[in-house]
XYZ file of C-alpha atoms in Angstrom:
359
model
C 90.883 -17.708 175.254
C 93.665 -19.377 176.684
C 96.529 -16.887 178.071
C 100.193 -17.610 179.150
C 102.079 -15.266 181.109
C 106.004 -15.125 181.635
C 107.853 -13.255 183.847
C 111.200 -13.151 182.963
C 113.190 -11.835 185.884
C 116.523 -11.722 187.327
C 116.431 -14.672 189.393
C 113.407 -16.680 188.803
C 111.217 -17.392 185.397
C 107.248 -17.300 186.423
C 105.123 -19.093 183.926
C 101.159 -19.006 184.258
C 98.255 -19.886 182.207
C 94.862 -18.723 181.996
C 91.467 -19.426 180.888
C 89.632 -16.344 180.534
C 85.363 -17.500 180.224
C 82.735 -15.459 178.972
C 81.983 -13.160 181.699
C 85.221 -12.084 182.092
C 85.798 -15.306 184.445
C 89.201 -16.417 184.873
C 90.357 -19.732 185.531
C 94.072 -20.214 186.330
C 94.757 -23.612 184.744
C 98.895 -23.548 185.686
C 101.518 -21.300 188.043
C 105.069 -22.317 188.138
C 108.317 -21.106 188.617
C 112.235 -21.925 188.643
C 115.359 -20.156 190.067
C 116.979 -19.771 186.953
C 119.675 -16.959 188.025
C 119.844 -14.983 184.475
C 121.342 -12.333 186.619
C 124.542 -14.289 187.515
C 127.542 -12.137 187.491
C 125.681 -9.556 185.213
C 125.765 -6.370 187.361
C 129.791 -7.187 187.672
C 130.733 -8.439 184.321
C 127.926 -6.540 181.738
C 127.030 -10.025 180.428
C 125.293 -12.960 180.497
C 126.590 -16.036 182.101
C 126.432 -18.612 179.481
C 125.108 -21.744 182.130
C 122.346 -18.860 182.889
C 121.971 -18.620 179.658
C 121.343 -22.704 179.316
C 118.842 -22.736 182.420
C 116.590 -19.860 180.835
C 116.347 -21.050 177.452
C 115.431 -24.812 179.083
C 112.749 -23.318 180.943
C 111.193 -21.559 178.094
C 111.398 -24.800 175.942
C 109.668 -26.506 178.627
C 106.793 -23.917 179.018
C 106.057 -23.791 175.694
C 105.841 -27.740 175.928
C 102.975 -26.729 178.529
C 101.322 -24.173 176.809
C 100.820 -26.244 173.382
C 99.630 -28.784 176.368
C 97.419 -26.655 178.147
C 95.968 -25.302 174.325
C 97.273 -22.048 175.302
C 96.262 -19.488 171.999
C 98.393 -16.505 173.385
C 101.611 -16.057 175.079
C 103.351 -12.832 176.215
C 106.699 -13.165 177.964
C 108.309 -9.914 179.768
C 112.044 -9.661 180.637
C 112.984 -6.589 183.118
C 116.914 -5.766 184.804
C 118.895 -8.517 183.785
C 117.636 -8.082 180.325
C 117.867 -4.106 180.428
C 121.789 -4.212 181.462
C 123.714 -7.426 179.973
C 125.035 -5.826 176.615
C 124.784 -9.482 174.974
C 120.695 -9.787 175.991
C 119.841 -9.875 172.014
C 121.354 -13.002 171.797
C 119.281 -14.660 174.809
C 116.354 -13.257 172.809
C 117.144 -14.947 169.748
C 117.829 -18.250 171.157
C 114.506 -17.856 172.954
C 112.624 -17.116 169.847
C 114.703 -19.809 167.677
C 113.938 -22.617 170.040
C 111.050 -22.243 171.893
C 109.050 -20.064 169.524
C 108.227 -16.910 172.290
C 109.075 -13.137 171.591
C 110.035 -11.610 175.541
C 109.589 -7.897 175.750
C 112.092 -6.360 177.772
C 110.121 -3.676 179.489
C 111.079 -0.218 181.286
C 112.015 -0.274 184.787
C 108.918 2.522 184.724
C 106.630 -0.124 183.261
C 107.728 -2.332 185.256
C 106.570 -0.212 188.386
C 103.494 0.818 186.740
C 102.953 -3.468 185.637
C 103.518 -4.519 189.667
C 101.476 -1.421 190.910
C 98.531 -2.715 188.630
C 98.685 -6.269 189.293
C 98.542 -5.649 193.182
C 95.787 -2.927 193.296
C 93.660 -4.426 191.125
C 93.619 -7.802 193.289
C 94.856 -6.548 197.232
C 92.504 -4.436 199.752
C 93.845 -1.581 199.953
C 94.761 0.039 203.392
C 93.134 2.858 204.532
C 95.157 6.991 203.553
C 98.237 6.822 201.444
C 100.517 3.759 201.751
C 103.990 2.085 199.681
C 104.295 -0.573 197.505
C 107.382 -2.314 197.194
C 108.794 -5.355 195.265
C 112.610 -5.986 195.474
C 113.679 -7.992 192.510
C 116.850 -9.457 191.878
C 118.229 -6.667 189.525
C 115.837 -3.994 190.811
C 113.433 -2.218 193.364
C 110.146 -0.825 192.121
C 108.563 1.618 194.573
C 105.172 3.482 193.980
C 103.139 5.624 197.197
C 99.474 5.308 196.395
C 96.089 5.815 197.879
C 92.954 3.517 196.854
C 94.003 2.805 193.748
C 95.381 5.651 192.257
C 99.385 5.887 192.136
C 100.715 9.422 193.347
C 104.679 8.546 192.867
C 106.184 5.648 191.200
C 109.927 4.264 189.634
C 112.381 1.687 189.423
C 115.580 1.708 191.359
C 118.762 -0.114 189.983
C 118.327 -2.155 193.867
C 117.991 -5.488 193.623
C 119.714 -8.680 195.594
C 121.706 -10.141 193.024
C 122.955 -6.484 191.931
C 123.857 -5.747 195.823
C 125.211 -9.151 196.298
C 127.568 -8.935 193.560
C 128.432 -5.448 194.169
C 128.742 -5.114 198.204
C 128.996 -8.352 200.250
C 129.856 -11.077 198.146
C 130.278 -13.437 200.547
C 128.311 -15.235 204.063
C 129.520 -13.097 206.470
C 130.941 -10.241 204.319
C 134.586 -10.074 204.429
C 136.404 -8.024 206.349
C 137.908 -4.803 204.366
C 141.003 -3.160 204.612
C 141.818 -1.265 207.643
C 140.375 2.378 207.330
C 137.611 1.087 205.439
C 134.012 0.938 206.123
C 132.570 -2.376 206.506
C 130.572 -3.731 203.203
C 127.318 -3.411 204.917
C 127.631 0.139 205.619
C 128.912 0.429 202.304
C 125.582 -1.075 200.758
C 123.418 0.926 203.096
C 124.988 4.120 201.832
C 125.059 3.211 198.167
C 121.058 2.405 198.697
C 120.517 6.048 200.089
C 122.416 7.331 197.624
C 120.039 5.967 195.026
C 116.397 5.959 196.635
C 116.709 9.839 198.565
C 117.751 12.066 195.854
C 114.554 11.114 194.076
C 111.969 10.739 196.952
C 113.190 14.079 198.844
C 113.417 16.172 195.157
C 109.958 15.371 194.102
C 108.350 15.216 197.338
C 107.442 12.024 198.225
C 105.365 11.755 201.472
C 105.942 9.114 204.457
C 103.962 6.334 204.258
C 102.895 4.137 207.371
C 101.615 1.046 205.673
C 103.883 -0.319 203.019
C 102.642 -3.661 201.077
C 106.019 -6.115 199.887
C 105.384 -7.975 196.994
C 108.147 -10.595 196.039
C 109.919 -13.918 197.025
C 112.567 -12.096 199.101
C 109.819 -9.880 201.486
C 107.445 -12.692 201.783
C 110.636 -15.212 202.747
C 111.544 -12.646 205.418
C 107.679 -12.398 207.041
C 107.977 -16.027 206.832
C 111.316 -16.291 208.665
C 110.499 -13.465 211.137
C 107.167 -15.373 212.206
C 109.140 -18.397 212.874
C 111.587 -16.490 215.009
C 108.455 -15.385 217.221
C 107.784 -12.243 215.261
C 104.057 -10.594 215.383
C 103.235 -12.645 212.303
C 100.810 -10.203 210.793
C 103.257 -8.160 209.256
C 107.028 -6.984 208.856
C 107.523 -5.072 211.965
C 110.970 -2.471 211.294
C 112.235 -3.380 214.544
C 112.044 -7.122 214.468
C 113.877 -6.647 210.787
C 116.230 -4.884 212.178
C 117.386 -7.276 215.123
C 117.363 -10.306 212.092
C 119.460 -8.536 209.988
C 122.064 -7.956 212.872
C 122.138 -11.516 213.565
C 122.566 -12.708 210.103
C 124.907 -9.937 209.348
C 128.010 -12.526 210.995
C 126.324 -15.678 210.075
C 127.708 -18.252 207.575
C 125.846 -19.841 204.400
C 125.325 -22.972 206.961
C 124.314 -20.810 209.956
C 121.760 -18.874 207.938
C 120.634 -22.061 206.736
C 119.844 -23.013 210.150
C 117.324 -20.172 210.573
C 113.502 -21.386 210.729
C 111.807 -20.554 207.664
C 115.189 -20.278 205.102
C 115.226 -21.255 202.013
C 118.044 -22.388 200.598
C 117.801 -20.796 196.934
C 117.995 -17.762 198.779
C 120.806 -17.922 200.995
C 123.078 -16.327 199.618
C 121.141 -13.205 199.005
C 119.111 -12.763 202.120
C 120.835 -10.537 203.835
C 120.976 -7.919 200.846
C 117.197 -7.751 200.463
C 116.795 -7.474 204.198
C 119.018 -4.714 204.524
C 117.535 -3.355 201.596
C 114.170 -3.633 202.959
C 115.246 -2.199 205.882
C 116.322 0.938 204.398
C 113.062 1.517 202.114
C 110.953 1.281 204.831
C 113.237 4.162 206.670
C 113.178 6.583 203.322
C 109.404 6.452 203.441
C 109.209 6.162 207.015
C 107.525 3.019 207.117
C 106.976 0.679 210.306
C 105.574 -2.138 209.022
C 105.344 -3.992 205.796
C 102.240 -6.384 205.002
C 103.185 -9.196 202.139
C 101.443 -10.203 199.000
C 101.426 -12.668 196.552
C 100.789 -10.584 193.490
C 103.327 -8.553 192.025
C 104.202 -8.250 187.916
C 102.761 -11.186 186.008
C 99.246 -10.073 187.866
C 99.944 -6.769 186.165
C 100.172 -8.045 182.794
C 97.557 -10.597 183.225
C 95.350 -7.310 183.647
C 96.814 -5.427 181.068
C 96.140 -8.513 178.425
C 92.733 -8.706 179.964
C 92.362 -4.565 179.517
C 93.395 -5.123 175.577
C 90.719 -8.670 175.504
C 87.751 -6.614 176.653
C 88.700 -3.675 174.454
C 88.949 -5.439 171.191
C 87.415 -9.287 171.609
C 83.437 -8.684 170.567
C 82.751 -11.852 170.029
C 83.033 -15.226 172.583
C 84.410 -17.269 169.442
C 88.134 -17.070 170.419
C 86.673 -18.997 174.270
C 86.017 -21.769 172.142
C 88.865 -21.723 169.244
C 90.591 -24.178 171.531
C 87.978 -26.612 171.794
C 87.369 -26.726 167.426
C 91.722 -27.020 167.232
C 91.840 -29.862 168.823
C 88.567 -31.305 167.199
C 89.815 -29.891 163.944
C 93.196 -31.897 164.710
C 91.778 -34.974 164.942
C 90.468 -35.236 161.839
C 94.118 -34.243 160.414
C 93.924 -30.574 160.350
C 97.369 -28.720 160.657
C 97.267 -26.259 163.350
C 99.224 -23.630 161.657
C 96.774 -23.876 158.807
C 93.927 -23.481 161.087
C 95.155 -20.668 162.729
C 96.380 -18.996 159.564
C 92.595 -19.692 158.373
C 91.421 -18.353 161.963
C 93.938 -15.290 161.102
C 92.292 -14.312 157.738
C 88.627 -14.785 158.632
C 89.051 -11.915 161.223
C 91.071 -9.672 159.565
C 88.611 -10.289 156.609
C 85.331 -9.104 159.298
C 87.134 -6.388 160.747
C 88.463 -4.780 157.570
C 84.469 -5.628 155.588
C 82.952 -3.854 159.056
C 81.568 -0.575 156.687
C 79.939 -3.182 154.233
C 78.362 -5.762 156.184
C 77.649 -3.501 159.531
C 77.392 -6.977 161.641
C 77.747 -6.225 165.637
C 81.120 -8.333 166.830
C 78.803 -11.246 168.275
């Protein structure tokens, strides 16, 4: 079977396919991804910006160019904040479906969590005793405190850089607000308490040492805090600390400057450090490790979950292989698949009169 994932997000569209072998191997045969912003001017307006709108809908045209490439034979496509808050997000679905041919699933902020918890555990060493994971999106923040691979506590927050962007500083350096007023960044810092304590202090949630970051934003800022001489092993809350109060009066072209920016996130950098920053401090966290799996690694193992529940038979690791033979000699694909369609449905519903094992 060949599987595509995509993870529809609020800044960036990740697109993966798999090839999943008998044995349970798996072969990852593509992994891209493009800044497509769906979350521009959402969290202030309620809606989707229509040249968001554009860049999504190309990138889901041009993976499903890849996948019917690639002979993918499955794709599942996931949207999460953007999708959850714009009040006109049926219509980017519809588009989707109308052009490219894909059905996204807007999930949960709580499936989210559970989706990014699953894809890192299942893949990461985990530390030793009870430790955080944390993945800042660009609409939302999914926390979960776990130990070996069982998750204790777990949610979404409505934290993410685009949303505080938007919402608190706006600008590179935050303006300056009205006399009498506190400045933007202690505004944001407030605002983030306000949402993550209530919840962790109510239900208990215990401090953590060990936290592991998943996402572009937490692995940028290792990156950037190795460059500046950090300890390079991990996100130390002190070294955070003394970048964010540099950046915090920087300019789009002084931040630029600093080794190990990247430009596509500029303008948000400073909102997911801070934001860091403040997660580590509600679970009293001193240093943050970074990863490279986060929620399309979740789903991959939920697809693979559903695979090894229901696929008895290795046929469908070949199907691939016979459509393109079967194509050569003329075959529609639809009609193959149709035909492929029937044939099971025809085994699994005749199981009580033939009693045949899967294989």
């Amino acid at each position: 079977m060949r599987l595509a994932v995509i993870d529809l997000g609020t800044n960036s569209v990740r697109f993966d396919v798999h090839e999943i072998r008998p044995g349970n191997l798996i072969r990852q045969l593509h992994r891209g991804k493009l800044m497509v912003r769906l979350g521009q001017g959402v969290f202030l307006e309620g809606r989707l910006d229509k040249d968001a709108i554009r860049r999504t809908v190309q990138a889901f045209t041009s993976f499903k160019r890849t996948a019917e490439e690639l002979q993918a034979t499955k794709i599942v496509a996931f949207g999460t904040s953007a999708l959850r808050e714009a009040a006109d997000s049926e219509r980017l679905l519809n588009t989707i479906r109308t052009r490219a041919g894909i059905d996204v699933r807007v999930i949960s902020g709580q499936e989210e969590a559970r989706l990014i918890a699953q894809g890192i555990l299942n893949n990461e060493r985990q530390p030793k005793g009870r430790f955080a994971l944390l993945d800042i999106g660009g609409g939302s923040a999914e926390i979960s405190v776990c130990q070996g691979r069982k998750i204790f506590y777990s949610d979404s927050f409505p934290l993410g850089t685009a949303r505080l962007q938007q919402v608190f500083l706006k600008s590179s350096p935050p303006k300056q607000n009205l006399p009498g007023e506190l400045p933007a960044t202690d505004q944001l810092r407030r605002y983030i308490k306000s949402v993550i304590l209530p919840k962790t202090i109510s239900e208990g949630w215990p401090k953590v040492a060990q936290m592991i970051g998943s996402s572009g934003t937490i692995r940028a800022l290792g990156r950037m805090l190795k460059k500046s001489g950090g300890s390079g092993k991990a996100i130390e809350i002190k070294e955070l600390r003394k970048l964010i109060k540099s950046m915090s009066s920087m300019t789009t072209t002084q931040l630029l400057g600093i080794p190990g920016m990247e430009a596509k996130r500029v303008d948000m950098i400073l909102a997911g450090a801070i934001l860091l920053e403040e997660c580590m401090d509600a679970l009293g966290t001193k240093k943050v490790t970074t990863t490279d799996y986060s929620l399309r690694d979740g789903i991959l193992e939920e697809e693979l979950h559903l695979y090894r529940e229901h696929q008895g038979s290795h046929l469908a690791l070949h199907l691939p292989d016979l459509y393109a033979k079967a194509a050569r000699f003329g075959g529609s694909e639809a009609h193959i698949r149709q035909v492929v369609g029937l044939a099971g449905t025809l085994f699994s519903k005749l199981k009580n009169v033939h009693k045949l094992k899967p294989a």
